[in-house]
């Protein structure tokens, strides 16, 4: 039992960065998202530097960083953990379960969070973002499946 828990933890420690890399790659490959994050990053940097130069404590920068960390954790950490917990509980070994449910859950979370409303950029941007999030969830779910999901629910035979 302890060996299985360690394998699950190791698999999650590998699946979460795999999903983060897939998300980063998707954002960098999409021109509109790359430009938006570039502007946001530069605007945040210039605002933070101006605040520091004016002597204002960097509370706003810290709160923005905390919000960004929470959003990334919601997208990259929660779906593989939920998928793994359900898969391990029911002994599911299918790559379709880990990749598909991980992808669907990752893509559905932003839609659920904003009440199924389209983002201001329009339906094309929403479709591209959904595709990136599907790839993110699939990457993390399949990474987990490769390490620990294939042997979920199996018990070692007694010698």
Tab-separated table of N, CA and C in Angstrom:
chain	number	residue	atom	x	y	z
A	1	UNK	N	0.821	-1.192	0.000
A	1	UNK	CA	0.000	0.000	0.000
A	1	UNK	C	0.868	1.260	0.000
A	2	UNK	N	1.926	1.259	0.794
A	2	UNK	CA	2.819	2.411	0.845
A	2	UNK	C	3.499	2.629	-0.506
A	3	UNK	N	3.876	1.529	-1.162
A	3	UNK	CA	4.488	1.634	-2.480
A	3	UNK	C	3.549	2.257	-3.495
A	4	UNK	N	2.275	1.916	-3.422
A	4	UNK	CA	1.288	2.472	-4.342
A	4	UNK	C	1.109	3.969	-4.102
A	5	UNK	N	1.081	4.356	-2.833
A	5	UNK	CA	0.934	5.781	-2.505
A	5	UNK	C	2.135	6.568	-3.026
A	6	UNK	N	3.323	6.030	-2.856
A	6	UNK	CA	4.521	6.705	-3.361
A	6	UNK	C	4.500	6.803	-4.881
A	7	UNK	N	4.015	5.748	-5.547
A	7	UNK	CA	3.924	5.770	-7.007
A	7	UNK	C	2.922	6.822	-7.472
A	8	UNK	N	1.801	6.940	-6.784
A	8	UNK	CA	0.796	7.944	-7.131
A	8	UNK	C	1.353	9.351	-6.942
A	9	UNK	N	2.037	9.581	-5.838
A	9	UNK	CA	2.620	10.897	-5.576
A	9	UNK	C	3.681	11.228	-6.628
A	10	UNK	N	4.535	10.260	-6.960
A	10	UNK	CA	5.546	10.483	-7.997
A	10	UNK	C	4.886	10.783	-9.338
A	11	UNK	N	3.841	10.042	-9.670
A	11	UNK	CA	3.155	10.266	-10.939
A	11	UNK	C	2.526	11.653	-10.986
A	12	UNK	N	1.935	12.091	-9.880
A	12	UNK	CA	1.366	13.439	-9.847
A	12	UNK	C	2.451	14.504	-9.927
A	13	UNK	N	3.596	14.246	-9.291
A	13	UNK	CA	4.701	15.205	-9.368
A	13	UNK	C	5.270	15.314	-10.778
A	14	UNK	N	5.059	14.309	-11.597
A	14	UNK	CA	5.487	14.366	-12.992
A	14	UNK	C	4.367	14.901	-13.895
A	15	UNK	N	3.117	14.601	-13.564
A	15	UNK	CA	1.982	14.998	-14.404
A	15	UNK	C	1.720	16.499	-14.341
A	16	UNK	N	1.885	17.093	-13.180
A	16	UNK	CA	1.600	18.522	-13.028
A	16	UNK	C	2.551	19.377	-13.868
A	17	UNK	N	3.869	19.145	-13.838
A	17	UNK	CA	4.733	19.925	-14.727
A	17	UNK	C	4.490	19.627	-16.211
A	18	UNK	N	4.094	18.390	-16.543
A	18	UNK	CA	3.790	18.083	-17.943
A	18	UNK	C	2.615	18.926	-18.419
A	19	UNK	N	1.593	19.059	-17.591
A	19	UNK	CA	0.460	19.907	-17.943
A	19	UNK	C	0.856	21.371	-18.029
A	20	UNK	N	1.698	21.815	-17.108
A	20	UNK	CA	2.152	23.209	-17.129
A	20	UNK	C	2.959	23.503	-18.389
A	21	UNK	N	3.794	22.556	-18.799
A	21	UNK	CA	4.561	22.747	-20.035
A	21	UNK	C	3.658	22.771	-21.258
A	22	UNK	N	2.636	21.928	-21.262
A	22	UNK	CA	1.688	21.936	-22.379
A	22	UNK	C	0.937	23.261	-22.432
A	23	UNK	N	0.539	23.777	-21.274
A	23	UNK	CA	-0.144	25.069	-21.227
A	23	UNK	C	0.776	26.189	-21.702
A	24	UNK	N	2.010	26.179	-21.247
A	24	UNK	CA	2.975	27.189	-21.674
A	24	UNK	C	3.219	27.112	-23.182
A	25	UNK	N	3.378	25.902	-23.695
A	25	UNK	CA	3.574	25.742	-25.131
A	25	UNK	C	2.381	26.221	-25.935
A	26	UNK	N	1.182	25.918	-25.466
A	26	UNK	CA	-0.019	26.374	-26.168
A	26	UNK	C	-0.146	27.878	-26.164
A	27	UNK	N	0.153	28.489	-25.030
A	27	UNK	CA	0.072	29.947	-24.944
A	27	UNK	C	1.125	30.589	-25.848
A	28	UNK	N	2.315	30.011	-25.881
A	28	UNK	CA	3.379	30.588	-26.714
A	28	UNK	C	3.130	30.378	-28.210
A	29	UNK	N	2.422	29.309	-28.569
A	29	UNK	CA	2.149	29.050	-29.975
A	29	UNK	C	0.969	29.843	-30.513
A	30	UNK	N	0.054	30.252	-29.668
A	30	UNK	CA	-1.104	31.029	-30.115
A	30	UNK	C	-0.729	32.508	-30.141
A	31	UNK	N	-0.772	33.141	-31.319
A	31	UNK	CA	-0.309	34.535	-31.411
A	31	UNK	C	-1.117	35.514	-30.547
A	32	UNK	N	-2.425	35.358	-30.495
A	32	UNK	CA	-3.244	36.305	-29.727
A	32	UNK	C	-2.972	36.172	-28.228
A	33	UNK	N	-2.904	34.940	-27.744
A	33	UNK	CA	-2.623	34.748	-26.316
A	33	UNK	C	-1.210	35.190	-25.968
A	34	UNK	N	-0.265	34.919	-26.870
A	34	UNK	CA	1.115	35.335	-26.616
A	34	UNK	C	1.196	36.852	-26.500
A	35	UNK	N	0.501	37.557	-27.385
A	35	UNK	CA	0.512	39.019	-27.347
A	35	UNK	C	-0.185	39.547	-26.088
A	36	UNK	N	-1.315	38.936	-25.732
A	36	UNK	CA	-2.052	39.387	-24.546
A	36	UNK	C	-1.225	39.178	-23.280
A	37	UNK	N	-0.605	38.007	-23.145
A	37	UNK	CA	0.214	37.767	-21.958
A	37	UNK	C	1.467	38.632	-21.966
A	38	UNK	N	1.994	38.919	-23.139
A	38	UNK	CA	3.150	39.811	-23.229
A	38	UNK	C	2.815	41.218	-22.766
A	39	UNK	N	1.654	41.721	-23.206
A	39	UNK	CA	1.227	43.054	-22.766
A	39	UNK	C	0.939	43.067	-21.274
A	40	UNK	N	0.266	42.018	-20.806
A	40	UNK	CA	-0.051	41.930	-19.382
A	40	UNK	C	1.231	41.880	-18.550
A	41	UNK	N	2.187	41.102	-19.020
A	41	UNK	CA	3.451	40.992	-18.291
A	41	UNK	C	4.215	42.305	-18.265
A	42	UNK	N	4.288	42.987	-19.420
A	42	UNK	CA	4.990	44.269	-19.463
A	42	UNK	C	4.251	45.326	-18.670
A	43	UNK	N	2.920	45.350	-18.768
A	43	UNK	CA	2.154	46.339	-18.010
A	43	UNK	C	2.327	46.104	-16.517
A	44	UNK	N	2.277	44.848	-16.108
A	44	UNK	CA	2.465	44.534	-14.694
A	44	UNK	C	3.858	44.893	-14.220
A	45	UNK	N	4.849	44.642	-15.067
A	45	UNK	CA	6.227	44.970	-14.707
A	45	UNK	C	6.399	46.473	-14.562
A	46	UNK	N	5.877	47.240	-15.542
A	46	UNK	CA	6.010	48.694	-15.475
A	46	UNK	C	5.235	49.279	-14.299
A	47	UNK	N	4.053	48.731	-14.002
A	47	UNK	CA	3.274	49.203	-12.867
A	47	UNK	C	4.004	48.905	-11.562
A	48	UNK	N	4.556	47.715	-11.456
A	48	UNK	CA	5.296	47.349	-10.253
A	48	UNK	C	6.525	48.215	-10.053
A	49	UNK	N	7.260	48.486	-11.139
A	49	UNK	CA	8.435	49.351	-11.024
A	49	UNK	C	8.049	50.782	-10.667
A	50	UNK	N	6.948	51.276	-11.238
A	50	UNK	CA	6.498	52.636	-10.914
A	50	UNK	C	6.064	52.716	-9.447
A	51	UNK	N	5.370	51.671	-8.965
A	51	UNK	CA	4.962	51.652	-7.558
A	51	UNK	C	6.171	51.634	-6.635
A	52	UNK	N	7.154	50.830	-6.974
A	52	UNK	CA	8.359	50.777	-6.138
A	52	UNK	C	9.102	52.100	-6.156
A	53	UNK	N	9.148	52.756	-7.324
A	53	UNK	CA	9.829	54.042	-7.418
A	53	UNK	C	9.087	55.120	-6.632
A	54	UNK	N	7.753	55.015	-6.561
A	54	UNK	CA	6.968	56.001	-5.824
A	54	UNK	C	6.949	55.712	-4.331
A	55	UNK	N	7.505	54.589	-3.918
A	55	UNK	CA	7.540	54.248	-2.506
A	55	UNK	C	6.308	53.514	-2.022
A	56	UNK	N	5.459	53.101	-2.936
A	56	UNK	CA	4.250	52.366	-2.559
A	56	UNK	C	4.643	50.908	-2.321
A	57	UNK	N	4.170	50.303	-1.232
A	57	UNK	CA	4.496	48.891	-1.008
A	57	UNK	C	3.892	48.023	-2.120
A	58	UNK	N	4.581	46.982	-2.467
A	58	UNK	CA	4.142	46.163	-3.607
A	58	UNK	C	3.015	45.185	-3.255
A	59	UNK	N	1.982	45.665	-2.545
A	59	UNK	CA	0.865	44.797	-2.177
A	59	UNK	C	0.056	44.375	-3.392
A	60	UNK	N	-0.141	45.305	-4.322
A	60	UNK	CA	-0.920	44.983	-5.514
A	60	UNK	C	-0.213	43.915	-6.334
A	61	UNK	N	1.087	44.042	-6.473
A	61	UNK	CA	1.842	43.034	-7.225
A	61	UNK	C	1.762	41.680	-6.540
A	62	UNK	N	1.833	41.670	-5.226
A	62	UNK	CA	1.750	40.407	-4.492
A	62	UNK	C	0.369	39.784	-4.632
A	63	UNK	N	-0.671	40.600	-4.590
A	63	UNK	CA	-2.028	40.047	-4.738
A	63	UNK	C	-2.261	39.555	-6.159
A	64	UNK	N	-1.727	40.235	-7.156
A	64	UNK	CA	-1.862	39.767	-8.541
A	64	UNK	C	-1.113	38.447	-8.741
A	65	UNK	N	0.061	38.345	-8.131
A	65	UNK	CA	0.808	37.099	-8.224
A	65	UNK	C	0.070	35.960	-7.534
A	66	UNK	N	-0.555	36.237	-6.405
A	66	UNK	CA	-1.329	35.214	-5.692
A	66	UNK	C	-2.532	34.781	-6.521
A	67	UNK	N	-3.200	35.717	-7.175
A	67	UNK	CA	-4.342	35.382	-8.030
A	67	UNK	C	-3.899	34.531	-9.214
A	68	UNK	N	-2.782	34.890	-9.826
A	68	UNK	CA	-2.264	34.117	-10.958
A	68	UNK	C	-1.868	32.708	-10.514
A	69	UNK	N	-1.267	32.593	-9.348
A	69	UNK	CA	-0.887	31.271	-8.833
A	69	UNK	C	-2.119	30.419	-8.556
A	70	UNK	N	-3.176	31.018	-8.022
A	70	UNK	CA	-4.408	30.275	-7.773
A	70	UNK	C	-5.048	29.818	-9.074
A	71	UNK	N	-5.057	30.679	-10.076
A	71	UNK	CA	-5.648	30.311	-11.365
A	71	UNK	C	-4.860	29.185	-12.019
A	72	UNK	N	-3.536	29.272	-11.964
A	72	UNK	CA	-2.713	28.212	-12.546
A	72	UNK	C	-2.879	26.906	-11.778
A	73	UNK	N	-3.004	26.995	-10.457
A	73	UNK	CA	-3.219	25.781	-9.667
A	73	UNK	C	-4.551	25.150	-10.007
A	74	UNK	N	-5.551	25.975	-10.231
A	74	UNK	CA	-6.860	25.449	-10.610
A	74	UNK	C	-6.793	24.730	-11.951
A	75	UNK	N	-6.021	25.239	-12.879
A	75	UNK	CA	-5.948	24.645	-14.218
A	75	UNK	C	-4.970	23.486	-14.309
A	76	UNK	N	-3.895	23.537	-13.565
A	76	UNK	CA	-2.820	22.566	-13.759
A	76	UNK	C	-2.743	21.511	-12.653
A	77	UNK	N	-3.151	21.852	-11.442
A	77	UNK	CA	-2.988	20.931	-10.317
A	77	UNK	C	-4.270	20.161	-10.000
A	78	UNK	N	-5.387	20.845	-9.951
A	78	UNK	CA	-6.638	20.214	-9.516
A	78	UNK	C	-7.106	19.094	-10.455
A	79	UNK	N	-7.144	19.286	-11.784
A	79	UNK	CA	-7.654	18.201	-12.645
A	79	UNK	C	-6.877	16.887	-12.555
A	80	UNK	N	-5.527	16.879	-12.579
A	80	UNK	CA	-4.860	15.582	-12.458
A	80	UNK	C	-5.068	14.930	-11.091
A	81	UNK	N	-5.155	15.733	-10.044
A	81	UNK	CA	-5.363	15.159	-8.722
A	81	UNK	C	-6.753	14.526	-8.628
A	82	UNK	N	-7.776	15.231	-9.107
A	82	UNK	CA	-9.128	14.665	-9.070
A	82	UNK	C	-9.238	13.413	-9.932
A	83	UNK	N	-8.666	13.470	-11.128
A	83	UNK	CA	-8.706	12.315	-12.023
A	83	UNK	C	-7.986	11.129	-11.397
A	84	UNK	N	-6.837	11.382	-10.788
A	84	UNK	CA	-6.069	10.300	-10.159
A	84	UNK	C	-6.803	9.722	-8.962
A	85	UNK	N	-7.390	10.581	-8.140
A	85	UNK	CA	-8.108	10.080	-6.970
A	85	UNK	C	-9.291	9.196	-7.365
A	86	UNK	N	-10.051	9.632	-8.343
A	86	UNK	CA	-11.199	8.830	-8.791
A	86	UNK	C	-10.716	7.549	-9.461
A	87	UNK	N	-9.703	7.665	-10.310
A	87	UNK	CA	-9.170	6.488	-10.993
A	87	UNK	C	-8.589	5.463	-10.041
A	88	UNK	N	-7.875	5.932	-9.031
A	88	UNK	CA	-7.290	5.011	-8.051
A	88	UNK	C	-8.360	4.394	-7.160
A	89	UNK	N	-9.362	5.169	-6.812
A	89	UNK	CA	-10.429	4.660	-5.952
A	89	UNK	C	-11.188	3.524	-6.634
A	90	UNK	N	-11.477	3.696	-7.913
A	90	UNK	CA	-12.257	2.694	-8.634
A	90	UNK	C	-11.402	1.718	-9.434
A	91	UNK	N	-10.087	1.841	-9.349
A	91	UNK	CA	-9.188	0.918	-10.029
A	91	UNK	C	-9.230	1.018	-11.544
A	92	UNK	N	-9.453	2.220	-12.062
A	92	UNK	CA	-9.525	2.418	-13.512
A	92	UNK	C	-8.121	2.428	-14.106
A	93	UNK	N	-7.940	1.709	-15.204
A	93	UNK	CA	-6.614	1.622	-15.819
A	93	UNK	C	-6.580	2.146	-17.255
A	94	UNK	N	-7.624	2.736	-17.715
A	94	UNK	CA	-7.737	3.143	-19.104
A	94	UNK	C	-7.022	4.474	-19.364
A	95	UNK	N	-6.273	4.506	-20.448
A	95	UNK	CA	-5.643	5.760	-20.862
A	95	UNK	C	-6.717	6.769	-21.256
A	96	UNK	N	-7.825	6.268	-21.775
A	96	UNK	CA	-8.941	7.141	-22.138
A	96	UNK	C	-9.492	7.847	-20.894
A	97	UNK	N	-9.553	7.137	-19.773
A	97	UNK	CA	-10.035	7.760	-18.537
A	97	UNK	C	-9.109	8.894	-18.124
A	98	UNK	N	-7.829	8.599	-17.980
A	98	UNK	CA	-6.902	9.603	-17.460
A	98	UNK	C	-6.696	10.751	-18.444
A	99	UNK	N	-6.522	10.448	-19.713
A	99	UNK	CA	-6.321	11.507	-20.699
A	99	UNK	C	-7.597	12.264	-21.009
A	100	UNK	N	-8.693	11.535	-21.210
A	100	UNK	CA	-9.945	12.173	-21.594
A	100	UNK	C	-10.595	12.964	-20.478
A	101	UNK	N	-10.696	12.364	-19.313
A	101	UNK	CA	-11.322	13.074	-18.192
A	101	UNK	C	-10.429	14.226	-17.727
A	102	UNK	N	-9.127	14.001	-17.735
A	102	UNK	CA	-8.220	15.101	-17.382
A	102	UNK	C	-8.361	16.272	-18.350
A	103	UNK	N	-8.452	15.967	-19.648
A	103	UNK	CA	-8.609	17.015	-20.659
A	103	UNK	C	-9.953	17.710	-20.514
A	104	UNK	N	-11.009	16.930	-20.356
A	104	UNK	CA	-12.341	17.529	-20.231
A	104	UNK	C	-12.487	18.388	-18.990
A	105	UNK	N	-11.946	17.906	-17.886
A	105	UNK	CA	-12.032	18.664	-16.642
A	105	UNK	C	-11.221	19.952	-16.726
A	106	UNK	N	-10.044	19.882	-17.295
A	106	UNK	CA	-9.213	21.080	-17.422
A	106	UNK	C	-9.884	22.110	-18.333
A	107	UNK	N	-10.468	21.662	-19.423
A	107	UNK	CA	-11.124	22.594	-20.339
A	107	UNK	C	-12.435	23.129	-19.774
A	108	UNK	N	-13.102	22.357	-18.925
A	108	UNK	CA	-14.401	22.787	-18.390
A	108	UNK	C	-14.276	23.756	-17.225
A	109	UNK	N	-13.187	23.711	-16.488
A	109	UNK	CA	-13.065	24.553	-15.289
A	109	UNK	C	-13.222	26.052	-15.573
A	110	UNK	N	-12.572	26.617	-16.589
A	110	UNK	CA	-12.771	28.055	-16.841
A	110	UNK	C	-14.207	28.384	-17.245
A	111	UNK	N	-14.834	27.486	-18.004
A	111	UNK	CA	-16.222	27.716	-18.411
A	111	UNK	C	-17.132	27.693	-17.198
A	112	UNK	N	-16.900	26.769	-16.293
A	112	UNK	CA	-17.708	26.694	-15.084
A	112	UNK	C	-17.465	27.899	-14.178
A	113	UNK	N	-16.236	28.375	-14.128
A	113	UNK	CA	-15.896	29.493	-13.260
A	113	UNK	C	-16.542	30.798	-13.715
A	114	UNK	N	-16.703	30.980	-15.014
A	114	UNK	CA	-17.301	32.231	-15.484
A	114	UNK	C	-18.758	32.065	-15.900
A	115	UNK	N	-19.362	30.944	-15.573
A	115	UNK	CA	-20.782	30.756	-15.826
A	115	UNK	C	-21.120	30.522	-17.279
A	116	UNK	N	-20.253	29.860	-18.032
A	116	UNK	CA	-20.455	29.511	-19.437
A	116	UNK	C	-20.609	30.737	-20.333
A	117	UNK	N	-20.105	31.877	-19.921
A	117	UNK	CA	-20.149	33.071	-20.755
A	117	UNK	C	-18.898	33.127	-21.622
A	118	UNK	N	-19.067	33.600	-22.854
A	118	UNK	CA	-17.916	33.734	-23.740
A	118	UNK	C	-17.003	34.848	-23.242
A	119	UNK	N	-15.689	34.676	-23.414
A	119	UNK	CA	-14.784	35.760	-23.028
A	119	UNK	C	-14.972	36.948	-23.970
A	120	UNK	N	-14.514	38.127	-23.566
A	120	UNK	CA	-14.710	39.313	-24.390
A	120	UNK	C	-14.043	39.219	-25.757
A	121	UNK	N	-13.058	38.366	-25.924
A	121	UNK	CA	-12.349	38.274	-27.203
A	121	UNK	C	-13.180	37.604	-28.285
A	122	UNK	N	-14.216	36.853	-27.937
A	122	UNK	CA	-15.084	36.247	-28.928
A	122	UNK	C	-14.946	34.742	-29.001
A	123	UNK	N	-15.773	34.125	-29.863
A	123	UNK	CA	-15.811	32.660	-29.933
A	123	UNK	C	-14.540	32.026	-30.500
A	124	UNK	N	-13.850	32.700	-31.394
A	124	UNK	CA	-12.625	32.111	-31.959
A	124	UNK	C	-11.546	31.987	-30.884
A	125	UNK	N	-11.408	33.026	-30.079
A	125	UNK	CA	-10.416	32.973	-28.997
A	125	UNK	C	-10.820	31.933	-27.957
A	126	UNK	N	-12.118	31.812	-27.703
A	126	UNK	CA	-12.588	30.816	-26.739
A	126	UNK	C	-12.304	29.406	-27.240
A	127	UNK	N	-12.468	29.182	-28.536
A	127	UNK	CA	-12.184	27.862	-29.104
A	127	UNK	C	-10.698	27.539	-29.018
A	128	UNK	N	-9.843	28.518	-29.296
A	128	UNK	CA	-8.396	28.285	-29.201
A	128	UNK	C	-7.986	28.023	-27.764
A	129	UNK	N	-8.542	28.785	-26.825
A	129	UNK	CA	-8.222	28.582	-25.421
A	129	UNK	C	-8.700	27.212	-24.953
A	130	UNK	N	-9.878	26.802	-25.384
A	130	UNK	CA	-10.386	25.477	-25.011
A	130	UNK	C	-9.497	24.371	-25.562
A	131	UNK	N	-9.012	24.536	-26.789
A	131	UNK	CA	-8.116	23.530	-27.378
A	131	UNK	C	-6.802	23.449	-26.595
A	132	UNK	N	-6.286	24.590	-26.185
A	132	UNK	CA	-5.051	24.602	-25.391
A	132	UNK	C	-5.280	23.918	-24.052
A	133	UNK	N	-6.421	24.188	-23.432
A	133	UNK	CA	-6.714	23.573	-22.139
A	133	UNK	C	-6.975	22.075	-22.278
A	134	UNK	N	-7.589	21.655	-23.379
A	134	UNK	CA	-7.754	20.218	-23.623
A	134	UNK	C	-6.400	19.532	-23.732
A	135	UNK	N	-5.483	20.155	-24.458
A	135	UNK	CA	-4.138	19.584	-24.595
A	135	UNK	C	-3.412	19.563	-23.253
A	136	UNK	N	-3.618	20.590	-22.438
A	136	UNK	CA	-3.005	20.642	-21.114
A	136	UNK	C	-3.483	19.490	-20.241
A	137	UNK	N	-4.789	19.287	-20.190
A	137	UNK	CA	-5.348	18.207	-19.384
A	137	UNK	C	-4.968	16.836	-19.904
A	138	UNK	N	-4.944	16.683	-21.225
A	138	UNK	CA	-4.553	15.396	-21.802
A	138	UNK	C	-3.093	15.078	-21.499
A	139	UNK	N	-2.237	16.085	-21.577
A	139	UNK	CA	-0.815	15.862	-21.285
A	139	UNK	C	-0.605	15.434	-19.835
A	140	UNK	N	-1.270	16.111	-18.914
A	140	UNK	CA	-1.084	15.734	-17.511
A	140	UNK	C	-1.731	14.390	-17.210
A	141	UNK	N	-2.908	14.132	-17.751
A	141	UNK	CA	-3.579	12.858	-17.500
A	141	UNK	C	-2.833	11.676	-18.076
A	142	UNK	N	-2.328	11.819	-19.289
A	142	UNK	CA	-1.597	10.709	-19.912
A	142	UNK	C	-0.236	10.493	-19.251
A	143	UNK	N	0.375	11.566	-18.772
A	143	UNK	CA	1.626	11.399	-18.032
A	143	UNK	C	1.373	10.612	-16.748
A	144	UNK	N	0.300	10.942	-16.060
A	144	UNK	CA	-0.043	10.180	-14.859
A	144	UNK	C	-0.316	8.721	-15.208
A	145	UNK	N	-1.057	8.494	-16.278
A	145	UNK	CA	-1.399	7.130	-16.683
A	145	UNK	C	-0.144	6.324	-17.015
A	146	UNK	N	0.820	6.949	-17.700
A	146	UNK	CA	2.052	6.241	-18.052
A	146	UNK	C	2.828	5.784	-16.823
A	147	UNK	N	2.788	6.577	-15.766
A	147	UNK	CA	3.573	6.247	-14.587
A	147	UNK	C	2.804	5.362	-13.618
A	148	UNK	N	1.567	5.730	-13.306
A	148	UNK	CA	0.853	4.999	-12.259
A	148	UNK	C	-0.510	4.453	-12.681
A	149	UNK	N	-1.127	5.042	-13.677
A	149	UNK	CA	-2.491	4.671	-14.031
A	149	UNK	C	-2.633	3.301	-14.646
A	150	UNK	N	-1.607	2.817	-15.329
A	150	UNK	CA	-1.681	1.499	-15.974
A	150	UNK	C	-1.787	0.363	-14.960
A	151	UNK	N	-1.314	0.613	-13.762
A	151	UNK	CA	-1.360	-0.438	-12.735
A	151	UNK	C	-2.352	-0.126	-11.633
A	152	UNK	N	-3.282	0.780	-11.876
A	152	UNK	CA	-4.261	1.154	-10.841
A	152	UNK	C	-5.164	-0.033	-10.529
A	153	UNK	N	-5.431	-0.215	-9.288
A	153	UNK	CA	-6.345	-1.261	-8.875
A	153	UNK	C	-5.742	-2.649	-8.790
A	154	UNK	N	-4.505	-2.835	-9.198
A	154	UNK	CA	-3.882	-4.148	-9.100
A	154	UNK	C	-3.246	-4.313	-7.741
A	155	UNK	N	-3.255	-5.485	-7.260
A	155	UNK	CA	-2.641	-5.786	-5.970
A	155	UNK	C	-1.476	-6.733	-6.216
A	156	UNK	N	-0.350	-6.481	-5.565
A	156	UNK	CA	0.775	-7.398	-5.729
A	156	UNK	C	0.405	-8.767	-5.138
A	157	UNK	N	0.810	-9.784	-5.858
A	157	UNK	CA	0.512	-11.138	-5.367
A	157	UNK	C	1.417	-11.491	-4.190
A	158	UNK	N	0.873	-12.250	-3.265
A	158	UNK	CA	1.635	-12.647	-2.088
A	158	UNK	C	2.655	-13.726	-2.486
A	159	UNK	N	3.864	-13.670	-1.943
A	159	UNK	CA	4.894	-14.657	-2.318
A	159	UNK	C	4.597	-16.041	-1.791
